[in-house]
Amino acid sequence: IEALGRVDVLCFDKTGTLTEGRITLRRVSDGATDEEIGALGDGMRAVLAAAVRASPWREGEGGVPHPTDRAVLDGARRIGIGPHDEVAGLSWVAEIAFEPARGYHATLTRHADGLLLSVKGAPEVLLARCTHWRGAPFDGAARRRVEAEIERLARKGHRVLAVGERPASDRADLDDERVGRLELRGLLALADPIRGTAAAAVSQLHSAGVDVLMVTGDHPSTAAAIGAELGMINGRGVLTGAELEELDDEQLAAVLPGVAVFARVSPSQKARLVRQLRKANRVVAMTGDGANDAPAIRLAHVGIALGTRATPAAREAADLIVTDDRIETITSALIEGRAMWSSVREAVGILVGGNLGEIGFTVATGLFGGAAGLNARQLLLVNLLTDVLPAMAVAVRPPPGVSPDQLLTEGPETSLGSALLRDVYRRAAVTAGAAGAGWLLARPVSTPGQAATTALVSLVGGQLAQTIALRGRTPLVVGAALGSLGALAVVVQVPGLSHFFGCRPLLPHQWAIAGGTTVAAAVAELLWHGQQPRPVRRTE
């Protein structure tokens, strides 16, 4: 919780956190034109059938683990397309499963005319392995045309996949070296709707001084389009994993402030980003769900595992597990962390401000009255009654009557800076004033011992009244304050205890004086506090 309250950089993957996590197949392209999934012509249906063959479609193998593969297979199934379209008697031979570092999924299948190699993956990976398109060499103008189509689809916020196939030799094994000399069949455009509340959450985090970065494996244009829609870009740029790999640590440190989106990054590059942000004295939170994300999650000050899809490795590495994957939940956790700093400021203000007031009153009465208003035992009694239970009750209860936006302005820099000094000085002045007023008002109608005891009750009552007035009338705080007042009344009025602490039992009019100064302290605290600004977090 303490680290959450200090976070000033929050690194998100896009899928399922900023978006709804419902990836669906929207459009199919042959590399030049595209059609909606519900209105595909024969040519586009052939492209989608090839994409199905390039997916983990094996019959009888249970569920498909990767959401992108599920989206492709579900989209094809809805319009009646399967792996056997165009190719009769198809049977599975071998496959290379998708991995982020590899960037593609490949299958080797057998049909009546021999073996068929089908590959689906990131366009920049697959296009480099393609040698033909539409029966002609895939170079020059043809490559530029396909790249323009990829860019067009990506700028609309689509996740783009490329699909390639070729006949294969009779070798039944499959490795990376064999995935090449493909003919580009076409492109798939998938979409994951942005959460309706994500833009507001990002804006709220920005206003709290938290830099929100998108760290994703998606195409840079796709990531940039979504980042712009969420208000994350703000004049900053996009850095790809390939570009990041070309930078040394010093160069990366120089460009980091100007980047809002990191696209096509690998898990190892995520870990490097966390290390670099920490070197820049940023307090980093990193989200992730895969086993490969565990190093970055562990390196962050606050590692966040996205619970519904997190692997055991990611969960073990994380400090916080978000069971619904929503950015709003992460924001709520951050608010709780900031609220802790608000409670710390108030508890420290109670302890330090009250003690300063006690010291000020004791010194002042010693200078102007010839003897200190409080003796050592009474000072110890005051600390026991005002600093132990009431301060602890304030520290552990949530800040009452404070909006989430206000709590997000809290944190170590703001809560323990000028705002804390204001709290300390205000409490010290009101505490010393209440005690001094009780002492002065009681002197003409009391013995010196009774005047000093009236000042003691005014001092304790004034501090407890301030605690209740501003720190919340919660049952815990009120109960702690009333318990302390009851204990004080017992000490003052019981002869043996009163004598032990150097007090004198008070008469009704002396209790009335102490009660009046107590109420005055609460009113002064409310009026003074109302004229002071809330802490403001500096934003870059």
Coordinates of C-alpha atoms in Angstrom, one line a residue:
I1 CA 0.0 0.0 0.0
E2 CA 2.8 2.4 0.9
A3 CA 4.5 1.9 -2.5
L4 CA 1.2 2.3 -4.3
G5 CA 0.8 5.7 -2.8
R6 CA 4.2 6.7 -4.2
V7 CA 3.7 5.4 -7.8
D8 CA 4.3 8.0 -10.5
V9 CA 4.6 5.7 -13.5
L10 CA 2.0 3.1 -14.4
C11 CA 2.9 0.7 -17.3
F12 CA -0.1 -1.1 -18.9
D13 CA -0.5 -3.7 -21.4
K14 CA -3.5 -2.7 -23.6
T15 CA -5.5 -5.9 -23.9
G16 CA -8.0 -6.5 -21.2
T17 CA -7.0 -3.5 -19.1
L18 CA -7.5 -0.5 -21.3
T19 CA -9.7 -2.6 -23.5
E20 CA -12.5 -5.0 -22.8
G21 CA -10.5 -8.1 -23.5
R22 CA -13.0 -9.3 -26.1
I23 CA -10.9 -9.7 -29.3
T24 CA -13.1 -10.3 -32.3
L25 CA -12.3 -10.7 -36.0
R26 CA -13.7 -7.7 -37.9
R27 CA -12.3 -7.6 -41.4
V28 CA -10.3 -9.7 -43.9
S29 CA -8.0 -8.3 -46.6
D30 CA -6.2 -9.9 -49.6
G31 CA -3.5 -7.3 -49.1
A32 CA -5.0 -4.6 -51.2
T33 CA -8.7 -4.4 -50.3
D34 CA -10.7 -5.6 -47.3
E35 CA -14.2 -6.8 -46.5
E36 CA -16.3 -7.1 -43.4
I37 CA -16.4 -10.5 -41.8
G38 CA -20.1 -10.9 -42.4
A39 CA -19.9 -10.2 -46.1
L40 CA -16.8 -12.0 -47.4
G41 CA -16.5 -13.0 -51.0
D42 CA -14.9 -16.2 -52.2
G43 CA -11.4 -14.7 -52.3
M44 CA -11.6 -13.4 -48.7
R45 CA -13.1 -16.7 -47.5
A46 CA -10.0 -18.4 -48.9
V47 CA -7.8 -16.1 -46.9
L48 CA -9.7 -16.8 -43.7
A49 CA -9.5 -20.6 -44.4
A50 CA -5.8 -20.3 -44.7
A51 CA -5.7 -18.4 -41.4
V52 CA -7.7 -21.2 -39.7
R53 CA -5.2 -23.8 -40.9
A54 CA -2.4 -21.6 -39.5
S55 CA -4.1 -21.7 -36.1
P56 CA -4.1 -24.4 -33.4
W57 CA -7.3 -26.0 -34.8
R58 CA -6.5 -29.6 -34.2
E59 CA -9.7 -31.6 -33.6
G60 CA -10.1 -33.1 -30.1
E61 CA -7.5 -30.9 -28.5
G62 CA -9.8 -29.0 -26.2
G63 CA -9.8 -25.2 -25.8
V64 CA -7.6 -22.7 -27.7
P65 CA -5.4 -20.9 -25.1
H66 CA -4.5 -17.7 -27.0
P67 CA -7.3 -15.1 -27.3
T68 CA -6.1 -14.0 -30.8
D69 CA -6.4 -17.6 -32.1
R70 CA -9.8 -18.0 -30.4
A71 CA -11.0 -14.8 -32.1
V72 CA -9.8 -16.1 -35.6
L73 CA -11.4 -19.5 -35.1
D74 CA -14.6 -18.2 -33.6
G75 CA -15.0 -15.6 -36.4
A76 CA -14.4 -18.3 -39.1
R77 CA -16.8 -20.7 -37.4
R78 CA -19.6 -18.1 -37.3
I79 CA -19.6 -17.9 -41.1
G80 CA -19.1 -21.5 -41.7
I81 CA -15.3 -21.6 -42.5
G82 CA -13.1 -24.4 -41.3
P83 CA -9.5 -25.7 -42.0
H84 CA -10.8 -28.1 -44.7
D85 CA -12.2 -25.4 -46.9
E86 CA -10.3 -25.5 -50.3
V87 CA -8.3 -28.5 -49.0
A88 CA -10.0 -31.9 -48.8
G89 CA -8.8 -34.7 -46.5
L90 CA -6.7 -32.4 -44.3
S91 CA -4.8 -33.9 -41.3
W92 CA -2.5 -32.4 -38.8
V93 CA 1.2 -33.2 -38.9
A94 CA 3.2 -30.7 -36.8
E95 CA 3.1 -27.2 -35.6
I96 CA 5.2 -24.4 -34.0
A97 CA 3.2 -22.7 -31.3
F98 CA 3.1 -18.9 -31.0
E99 CA 5.5 -17.1 -28.7
P100 CA 6.0 -13.4 -28.4
A101 CA 9.6 -13.5 -29.3
R102 CA 8.9 -15.6 -32.4
G103 CA 5.9 -13.7 -33.6
Y104 CA 4.0 -16.4 -35.5
H105 CA 2.1 -19.7 -35.3
A106 CA 2.8 -22.3 -38.0
T107 CA 1.2 -25.6 -38.8
L108 CA 2.2 -28.4 -41.2
T109 CA -0.8 -30.4 -42.6
R110 CA -1.2 -33.3 -45.0
H111 CA -3.8 -33.5 -47.8
A112 CA -4.3 -35.5 -51.0
D113 CA -1.6 -33.6 -52.9
G114 CA 1.1 -33.6 -50.2
L115 CA 2.1 -31.3 -47.3
L116 CA 1.0 -27.7 -46.7
L117 CA 2.7 -25.1 -44.6
S118 CA 0.4 -22.5 -43.1
V119 CA 1.7 -19.5 -41.1
K120 CA -0.1 -16.7 -39.3
G121 CA 1.6 -13.9 -37.3
A122 CA 2.8 -10.3 -37.0
P123 CA 3.0 -8.6 -40.4
E124 CA 6.6 -7.4 -40.0
V125 CA 7.7 -11.0 -39.1
L126 CA 5.7 -12.8 -41.8
L127 CA 6.2 -10.4 -44.7
A128 CA 10.0 -10.9 -44.4
R129 CA 9.4 -14.6 -45.0
C130 CA 7.1 -14.1 -48.0
T131 CA 8.5 -14.3 -51.5
H132 CA 5.2 -14.2 -53.6
W133 CA 1.8 -12.5 -53.6
R134 CA -1.0 -13.2 -56.0
G135 CA 1.3 -15.5 -58.0
A136 CA 4.0 -12.8 -58.6
P137 CA 7.2 -11.9 -56.8
F138 CA 6.6 -10.1 -53.6
D139 CA 9.0 -7.1 -53.8
G140 CA 9.1 -3.4 -54.6
A141 CA 5.7 -2.0 -55.4
A142 CA 3.8 -5.1 -54.2
R143 CA 5.4 -5.0 -50.8
R144 CA 4.8 -1.2 -50.5
R145 CA 1.1 -1.7 -51.4
V146 CA 0.6 -4.4 -48.7
E147 CA 2.5 -2.3 -46.1
A148 CA 0.2 0.6 -46.9
E149 CA -2.9 -1.7 -46.4
I150 CA -1.4 -2.8 -43.0
E151 CA -0.9 0.8 -41.9
R152 CA -4.4 1.8 -43.0
L153 CA -6.0 -1.0 -40.9
A154 CA -3.7 -0.4 -37.9
R155 CA -4.5 3.3 -37.9
K156 CA -8.2 2.4 -37.3
G157 CA -7.1 0.7 -34.1
H158 CA -7.2 -2.9 -35.5
R159 CA -4.7 -5.6 -34.6
V160 CA -3.4 -6.8 -37.9
L161 CA -2.2 -10.4 -38.7
A162 CA -0.6 -11.6 -41.9
V163 CA -1.3 -15.1 -43.4
G164 CA 1.0 -17.0 -45.7
E165 CA 1.1 -20.6 -47.1
R166 CA 3.1 -22.8 -49.5
P167 CA 3.3 -26.4 -50.5
A168 CA 5.9 -28.3 -48.4
S169 CA 8.2 -31.2 -49.0
D170 CA 7.6 -34.6 -47.5
R171 CA 9.6 -33.9 -44.3
A172 CA 7.3 -34.4 -41.4
D173 CA 9.2 -32.2 -38.9
L174 CA 8.8 -28.4 -38.6
D175 CA 11.3 -25.8 -37.3
D176 CA 11.9 -22.1 -37.7
E177 CA 14.3 -22.5 -40.7
R178 CA 11.5 -24.2 -42.7
V179 CA 9.1 -21.2 -42.2
G180 CA 10.0 -19.3 -45.3
R181 CA 9.4 -18.8 -49.1
L182 CA 5.7 -18.3 -48.3
E183 CA 3.1 -16.8 -50.6
L184 CA 1.2 -14.1 -48.8
R185 CA -2.5 -15.0 -48.7
G186 CA -3.8 -11.9 -47.0
L187 CA -4.4 -10.0 -43.8
L188 CA -6.8 -10.2 -40.8
A189 CA -8.0 -7.2 -38.9
L190 CA -9.1 -7.8 -35.3
A191 CA -10.4 -5.4 -32.7
D192 CA -10.7 -5.2 -28.9
P193 CA -13.2 -2.5 -27.8
I194 CA -11.8 0.2 -25.5
R195 CA -13.4 0.1 -22.1
G196 CA -15.9 2.9 -21.8
T197 CA -14.3 4.1 -18.5
A198 CA -10.7 3.8 -19.6
A199 CA -10.3 7.3 -20.9
A200 CA -11.7 8.8 -17.7
A201 CA -9.4 6.6 -15.6
V202 CA -6.3 7.7 -17.6
S203 CA -7.3 11.3 -17.3
Q204 CA -7.7 10.9 -13.5
L205 CA -4.3 9.3 -13.2
H206 CA -2.7 12.1 -15.2
S207 CA -4.3 14.7 -13.0
A208 CA -2.8 12.8 -10.0
G209 CA 0.7 13.2 -11.5
V210 CA 0.9 9.5 -12.6
D211 CA 2.5 9.0 -16.1
V212 CA 0.5 6.3 -17.9
L213 CA 2.5 4.3 -20.4
M214 CA 1.2 1.6 -22.8
V215 CA 3.6 -1.3 -23.2
T216 CA 2.2 -3.7 -25.7
G217 CA 3.1 -6.3 -28.3
D218 CA 0.7 -4.7 -30.9
H219 CA 1.6 -2.9 -34.1
P220 CA 2.8 0.6 -33.4
S221 CA 0.1 2.3 -35.4
T222 CA -2.6 0.2 -33.6
A223 CA -1.1 1.1 -30.2
A224 CA -0.8 4.8 -31.2
A225 CA -4.4 5.0 -32.4
I226 CA -5.7 3.6 -29.1
G227 CA -3.3 5.7 -27.1
A228 CA -4.5 8.8 -28.8
E229 CA -8.2 7.9 -28.2
L230 CA -7.4 7.4 -24.5
G231 CA -5.6 10.7 -24.2
M232 CA -2.2 9.1 -23.4
I233 CA -0.2 10.6 -26.2
N234 CA -0.3 14.3 -25.4
G235 CA 2.4 15.2 -27.9
R236 CA 4.6 12.3 -27.1
G237 CA 5.7 9.5 -29.5
V238 CA 5.8 5.7 -30.0
L239 CA 8.9 3.6 -29.7
T240 CA 9.0 0.1 -31.1
G241 CA 10.9 -2.9 -29.6
A242 CA 13.2 -2.9 -32.6
E243 CA 14.0 0.8 -32.1
L244 CA 14.5 0.2 -28.4
E245 CA 17.0 -2.6 -29.1
E246 CA 19.2 -0.1 -31.0
L247 CA 19.5 2.3 -28.0
D248 CA 22.0 1.9 -25.2
D249 CA 20.9 2.8 -21.7
E250 CA 22.1 6.4 -21.9
Q251 CA 20.2 7.0 -25.2
L252 CA 17.1 5.3 -23.8
A253 CA 17.1 7.5 -20.7
A254 CA 17.2 10.5 -23.0
V255 CA 14.2 9.5 -25.1
L256 CA 12.0 8.0 -22.4
P257 CA 10.3 11.3 -21.4
G258 CA 9.1 11.8 -24.9
V259 CA 7.5 8.3 -25.3
A260 CA 4.0 7.3 -24.2
V261 CA 3.6 4.1 -26.2
F262 CA 6.0 1.2 -26.5
A263 CA 4.9 -1.2 -29.2
R264 CA 6.1 -4.6 -30.4
V265 CA 8.1 -5.0 -27.2
S266 CA 9.2 -8.4 -25.8
P267 CA 9.0 -9.4 -22.2
S268 CA 12.8 -8.9 -21.8
Q269 CA 12.4 -5.3 -23.1
K270 CA 9.6 -4.7 -20.6
A271 CA 12.1 -5.6 -17.8
R272 CA 14.7 -3.3 -19.3
L273 CA 12.1 -0.4 -19.4
V274 CA 11.4 -1.0 -15.7
R275 CA 15.1 -0.9 -14.8
Q276 CA 15.6 2.3 -16.8
L277 CA 12.6 4.0 -15.2
R278 CA 13.9 3.0 -11.8
K279 CA 17.3 4.5 -12.6
A280 CA 15.5 7.8 -13.4
N281 CA 14.1 7.7 -9.8
R282 CA 10.6 6.9 -10.9
V283 CA 8.3 4.8 -8.8
V284 CA 7.0 2.2 -11.2
A285 CA 4.0 -0.1 -11.3
M286 CA 3.9 -2.8 -14.1
T287 CA 1.0 -4.9 -15.1
G288 CA 1.4 -8.4 -16.7
D289 CA -0.1 -11.8 -17.0
G290 CA 2.3 -14.2 -18.6
A291 CA 5.2 -16.2 -17.2
N292 CA 7.5 -14.1 -19.4
D293 CA 6.2 -11.0 -17.7
A294 CA 7.3 -12.1 -14.3
P295 CA 10.8 -10.5 -14.4
A296 CA 9.3 -7.1 -15.2
I297 CA 6.6 -7.5 -12.6
R298 CA 9.2 -8.5 -10.0
L299 CA 11.5 -5.6 -10.9
A300 CA 8.8 -2.9 -10.5
H301 CA 8.1 -1.2 -7.2
V302 CA 4.6 -2.5 -7.5
G303 CA 4.0 -5.6 -9.6
I304 CA 0.4 -6.1 -10.7
A305 CA -0.8 -9.5 -12.0
L306 CA -4.0 -9.4 -14.1
G307 CA -5.8 -12.2 -12.2
T308 CA -8.3 -13.7 -14.6
R309 CA -5.6 -14.7 -17.1
A310 CA -2.4 -14.5 -15.0
T311 CA -0.1 -17.5 -14.9
P312 CA 1.2 -18.8 -11.6
A313 CA 4.6 -17.3 -12.3
A314 CA 3.0 -13.8 -12.8
R315 CA 0.9 -14.2 -9.6
E316 CA 3.9 -15.2 -7.5
A317 CA 6.0 -12.3 -8.8
A318 CA 3.2 -9.7 -8.2
D319 CA 2.6 -7.5 -5.2
L320 CA -1.0 -7.0 -6.2
I321 CA -3.4 -9.3 -8.0
V322 CA -6.3 -7.6 -9.8
T323 CA -9.0 -10.2 -10.3
D324 CA -11.2 -8.3 -12.8
D325 CA -8.3 -6.8 -14.9
R326 CA -10.0 -3.4 -15.0
I327 CA -8.0 -0.1 -15.0
E328 CA -10.6 1.3 -12.6
T329 CA -9.6 -1.3 -10.0
I330 CA -6.0 -0.4 -10.3
T331 CA -6.9 3.3 -9.9
S332 CA -8.9 2.4 -6.8
A333 CA -5.9 0.6 -5.4
L334 CA -3.7 3.7 -6.1
I335 CA -6.3 5.9 -4.3
E336 CA -6.1 3.6 -1.3
G337 CA -2.3 4.0 -1.3
R338 CA -2.6 7.8 -1.6
A339 CA -5.2 7.8 1.2
M340 CA -2.6 6.1 3.5
W341 CA -0.4 9.1 3.0
S342 CA -3.3 11.4 4.0
S343 CA -3.8 9.4 7.2
V344 CA 0.0 9.5 7.9
R345 CA 0.0 13.3 7.5
E346 CA -2.9 13.7 9.9
A347 CA -1.5 11.3 12.5
V348 CA 1.9 13.0 12.3
G349 CA 0.2 16.4 12.6
I350 CA -1.6 15.2 15.7
L351 CA 1.6 13.9 17.3
V352 CA 4.0 16.7 16.4
G353 CA 1.6 19.6 16.4
G354 CA 0.1 18.6 19.8
N355 CA 3.5 18.2 21.4
L356 CA 4.7 21.6 20.0
G357 CA 1.6 23.1 21.5
E358 CA 2.2 21.5 24.9
I359 CA 5.8 22.7 24.8
G360 CA 4.8 26.2 23.9
F361 CA 2.2 26.4 26.7
T362 CA 4.6 25.0 29.3
V363 CA 7.4 27.4 28.3
A364 CA 5.0 30.4 28.1
T365 CA 3.5 29.7 31.6
G366 CA 7.0 29.3 33.0
L367 CA 8.1 32.7 31.6
F368 CA 5.0 34.7 32.6
G369 CA 3.7 32.8 35.6
G370 CA 6.9 31.9 37.4
A371 CA 6.2 28.2 37.2
A372 CA 5.6 25.8 34.3
G373 CA 1.9 25.0 33.7
L374 CA 2.5 21.3 33.3
N375 CA 4.9 19.0 35.3
A376 CA 6.7 16.0 33.8
R377 CA 4.0 13.5 34.9
Q378 CA 1.2 15.6 33.4
L379 CA 3.1 15.9 30.1
L380 CA 3.4 12.1 30.1
L381 CA -0.3 11.9 30.9
V382 CA -1.2 14.2 28.0
N383 CA 0.8 12.2 25.6
L384 CA -0.8 9.0 26.7
L385 CA -4.3 10.5 26.4
T386 CA -3.9 12.3 23.1
D387 CA -1.1 10.5 21.2
V388 CA -1.8 6.8 21.7
L389 CA -5.4 5.7 21.0
P390 CA -6.6 8.9 19.1
A391 CA -3.6 9.1 16.8
M392 CA -3.7 5.4 16.1
A393 CA -7.4 5.5 15.4
V394 CA -6.8 8.3 12.8
A395 CA -4.0 6.5 11.2
V396 CA -5.9 3.3 10.5
R397 CA -9.3 4.8 9.4
P398 CA -10.1 5.9 5.8
P399 CA -10.1 9.7 5.3
P400 CA -13.7 10.7 5.7
G401 CA -15.5 13.1 3.4
V402 CA -12.7 13.3 0.8
S403 CA -13.3 12.6 -2.8
P404 CA -11.1 10.2 -4.8
D405 CA -9.8 13.1 -6.9
Q406 CA -8.7 14.9 -3.7
L407 CA -7.0 11.7 -2.4
L408 CA -5.1 11.3 -5.6
T409 CA -3.4 14.6 -4.9
E410 CA -1.9 13.0 -1.8
G411 CA 1.5 11.2 -1.6
P412 CA 4.8 11.5 0.1
E413 CA 5.8 14.7 -1.7
T414 CA 2.6 16.6 -1.0
S415 CA 1.4 15.0 2.2
L416 CA 4.7 15.2 4.0
G417 CA 5.7 18.6 2.7
S418 CA 4.1 22.0 3.2
A419 CA 0.7 20.5 3.9
L420 CA 2.2 18.6 6.9
L421 CA 3.9 21.8 8.2
R422 CA 0.6 23.7 7.9
D423 CA -1.2 20.9 9.9
V424 CA 1.6 20.9 12.6
Y425 CA 1.6 24.7 13.0
R426 CA -2.2 24.9 13.1
R427 CA -2.6 22.2 15.7
A428 CA 0.3 23.6 17.8
A429 CA -1.3 27.1 17.8
V430 CA -4.8 25.9 18.6
T431 CA -3.6 23.5 21.3
A432 CA -1.4 26.1 23.0
G433 CA -4.2 28.7 22.7
A434 CA -6.8 26.4 24.3
A435 CA -4.6 25.6 27.2
G436 CA -3.5 29.2 27.7
A437 CA -7.1 30.4 27.6
G438 CA -8.2 27.8 30.2
W439 CA -5.3 28.8 32.4
L440 CA -5.9 32.5 32.2
L441 CA -9.7 32.2 32.7
A442 CA -9.3 29.9 35.7
R443 CA -6.6 31.9 37.6
P444 CA -8.9 34.6 39.0
V445 CA -11.5 32.1 40.3
S446 CA -9.2 29.2 41.3
T447 CA -6.2 28.2 43.3
P448 CA -2.9 27.9 41.3
G449 CA -3.2 24.1 41.4
Q450 CA -6.8 24.2 40.1
A451 CA -5.9 26.7 37.4
A452 CA -3.1 24.4 36.2
T453 CA -5.5 21.5 36.2
T454 CA -8.0 23.5 34.3
A455 CA -5.3 24.2 31.7
L456 CA -4.4 20.5 31.6
V457 CA -8.1 19.6 30.9
S458 CA -8.3 22.4 28.3
L459 CA -5.1 21.2 26.6
V460 CA -6.3 17.6 26.4
G461 CA -9.8 18.5 25.5
G462 CA -8.7 20.9 22.8
Q463 CA -6.5 18.3 21.1
L464 CA -9.2 15.7 21.2
A465 CA -11.8 18.2 19.9
Q466 CA -9.5 19.0 17.0
T467 CA -9.1 15.3 16.3
I468 CA -12.8 14.7 16.1
A469 CA -13.6 17.9 14.3
L470 CA -11.4 17.3 11.2
R471 CA -10.3 13.7 11.4
G472 CA -13.8 12.3 11.2
R473 CA -16.5 11.4 13.5
T474 CA -16.1 7.7 12.9
P475 CA -17.0 5.4 15.7
L476 CA -13.3 4.4 16.2
V477 CA -12.0 8.0 16.4
V478 CA -14.9 9.2 18.6
G479 CA -14.6 6.2 20.8
A480 CA -10.9 6.7 21.3
A481 CA -11.4 10.4 22.1
L482 CA -14.2 9.8 24.5
G483 CA -12.2 7.1 26.2
S484 CA -9.3 9.4 26.7
L485 CA -11.6 12.2 28.1
G486 CA -13.1 9.7 30.5
A487 CA -9.7 8.6 31.7
L488 CA -8.7 12.2 32.2
A489 CA -11.9 12.9 34.3
V490 CA -11.1 10.0 36.5
V491 CA -7.5 11.1 37.0
V492 CA -8.6 14.7 37.9
Q493 CA -11.5 13.9 40.2
V494 CA -10.2 10.8 42.1
P495 CA -8.1 12.2 45.0
G496 CA -5.3 9.7 45.1
L497 CA -4.7 9.7 41.3
S498 CA -5.1 13.5 41.2
H499 CA -2.4 14.0 43.8
F500 CA -0.1 11.5 42.0
F501 CA -0.2 13.6 38.8
G502 CA 0.0 16.9 40.6
C503 CA -3.6 17.8 39.8
R504 CA -6.5 19.2 41.9
P505 CA -10.1 18.1 41.6
L506 CA -12.1 20.7 39.7
L507 CA -15.3 22.5 40.6
P508 CA -18.2 22.8 38.1
H509 CA -17.3 26.3 37.0
Q510 CA -13.7 25.1 36.3
W511 CA -15.0 22.2 34.2
A512 CA -17.2 24.8 32.4
I513 CA -14.1 26.8 31.5
A514 CA -12.3 23.7 30.2
G515 CA -15.4 22.7 28.3
G516 CA -15.7 26.2 26.7
T517 CA -12.0 26.2 25.6
T518 CA -12.5 22.7 24.2
V519 CA -15.4 23.8 22.0
A520 CA -13.5 27.0 21.0
A521 CA -10.6 24.8 19.9
A522 CA -12.8 22.7 17.7
V523 CA -14.4 25.9 16.1
A524 CA -11.0 27.4 15.6
E525 CA -9.7 24.3 13.9
L526 CA -12.6 24.1 11.5
L527 CA -12.4 27.8 10.6
W528 CA -8.6 27.8 10.1
H529 CA -8.6 24.6 8.2
G530 CA -11.4 25.8 5.9
Q531 CA -9.2 28.7 4.7
Q532 CA -6.2 26.5 3.8
P533 CA -5.7 24.9 0.3
R534 CA -5.7 21.1 -0.3
P535 CA -2.4 19.6 -1.2
V536 CA -1.6 20.0 -4.9
R537 CA 0.5 17.4 -6.6
R538 CA 3.0 18.8 -9.1
T539 CA 2.5 17.4 -12.7
E540 CA 5.2 17.4 -15.3

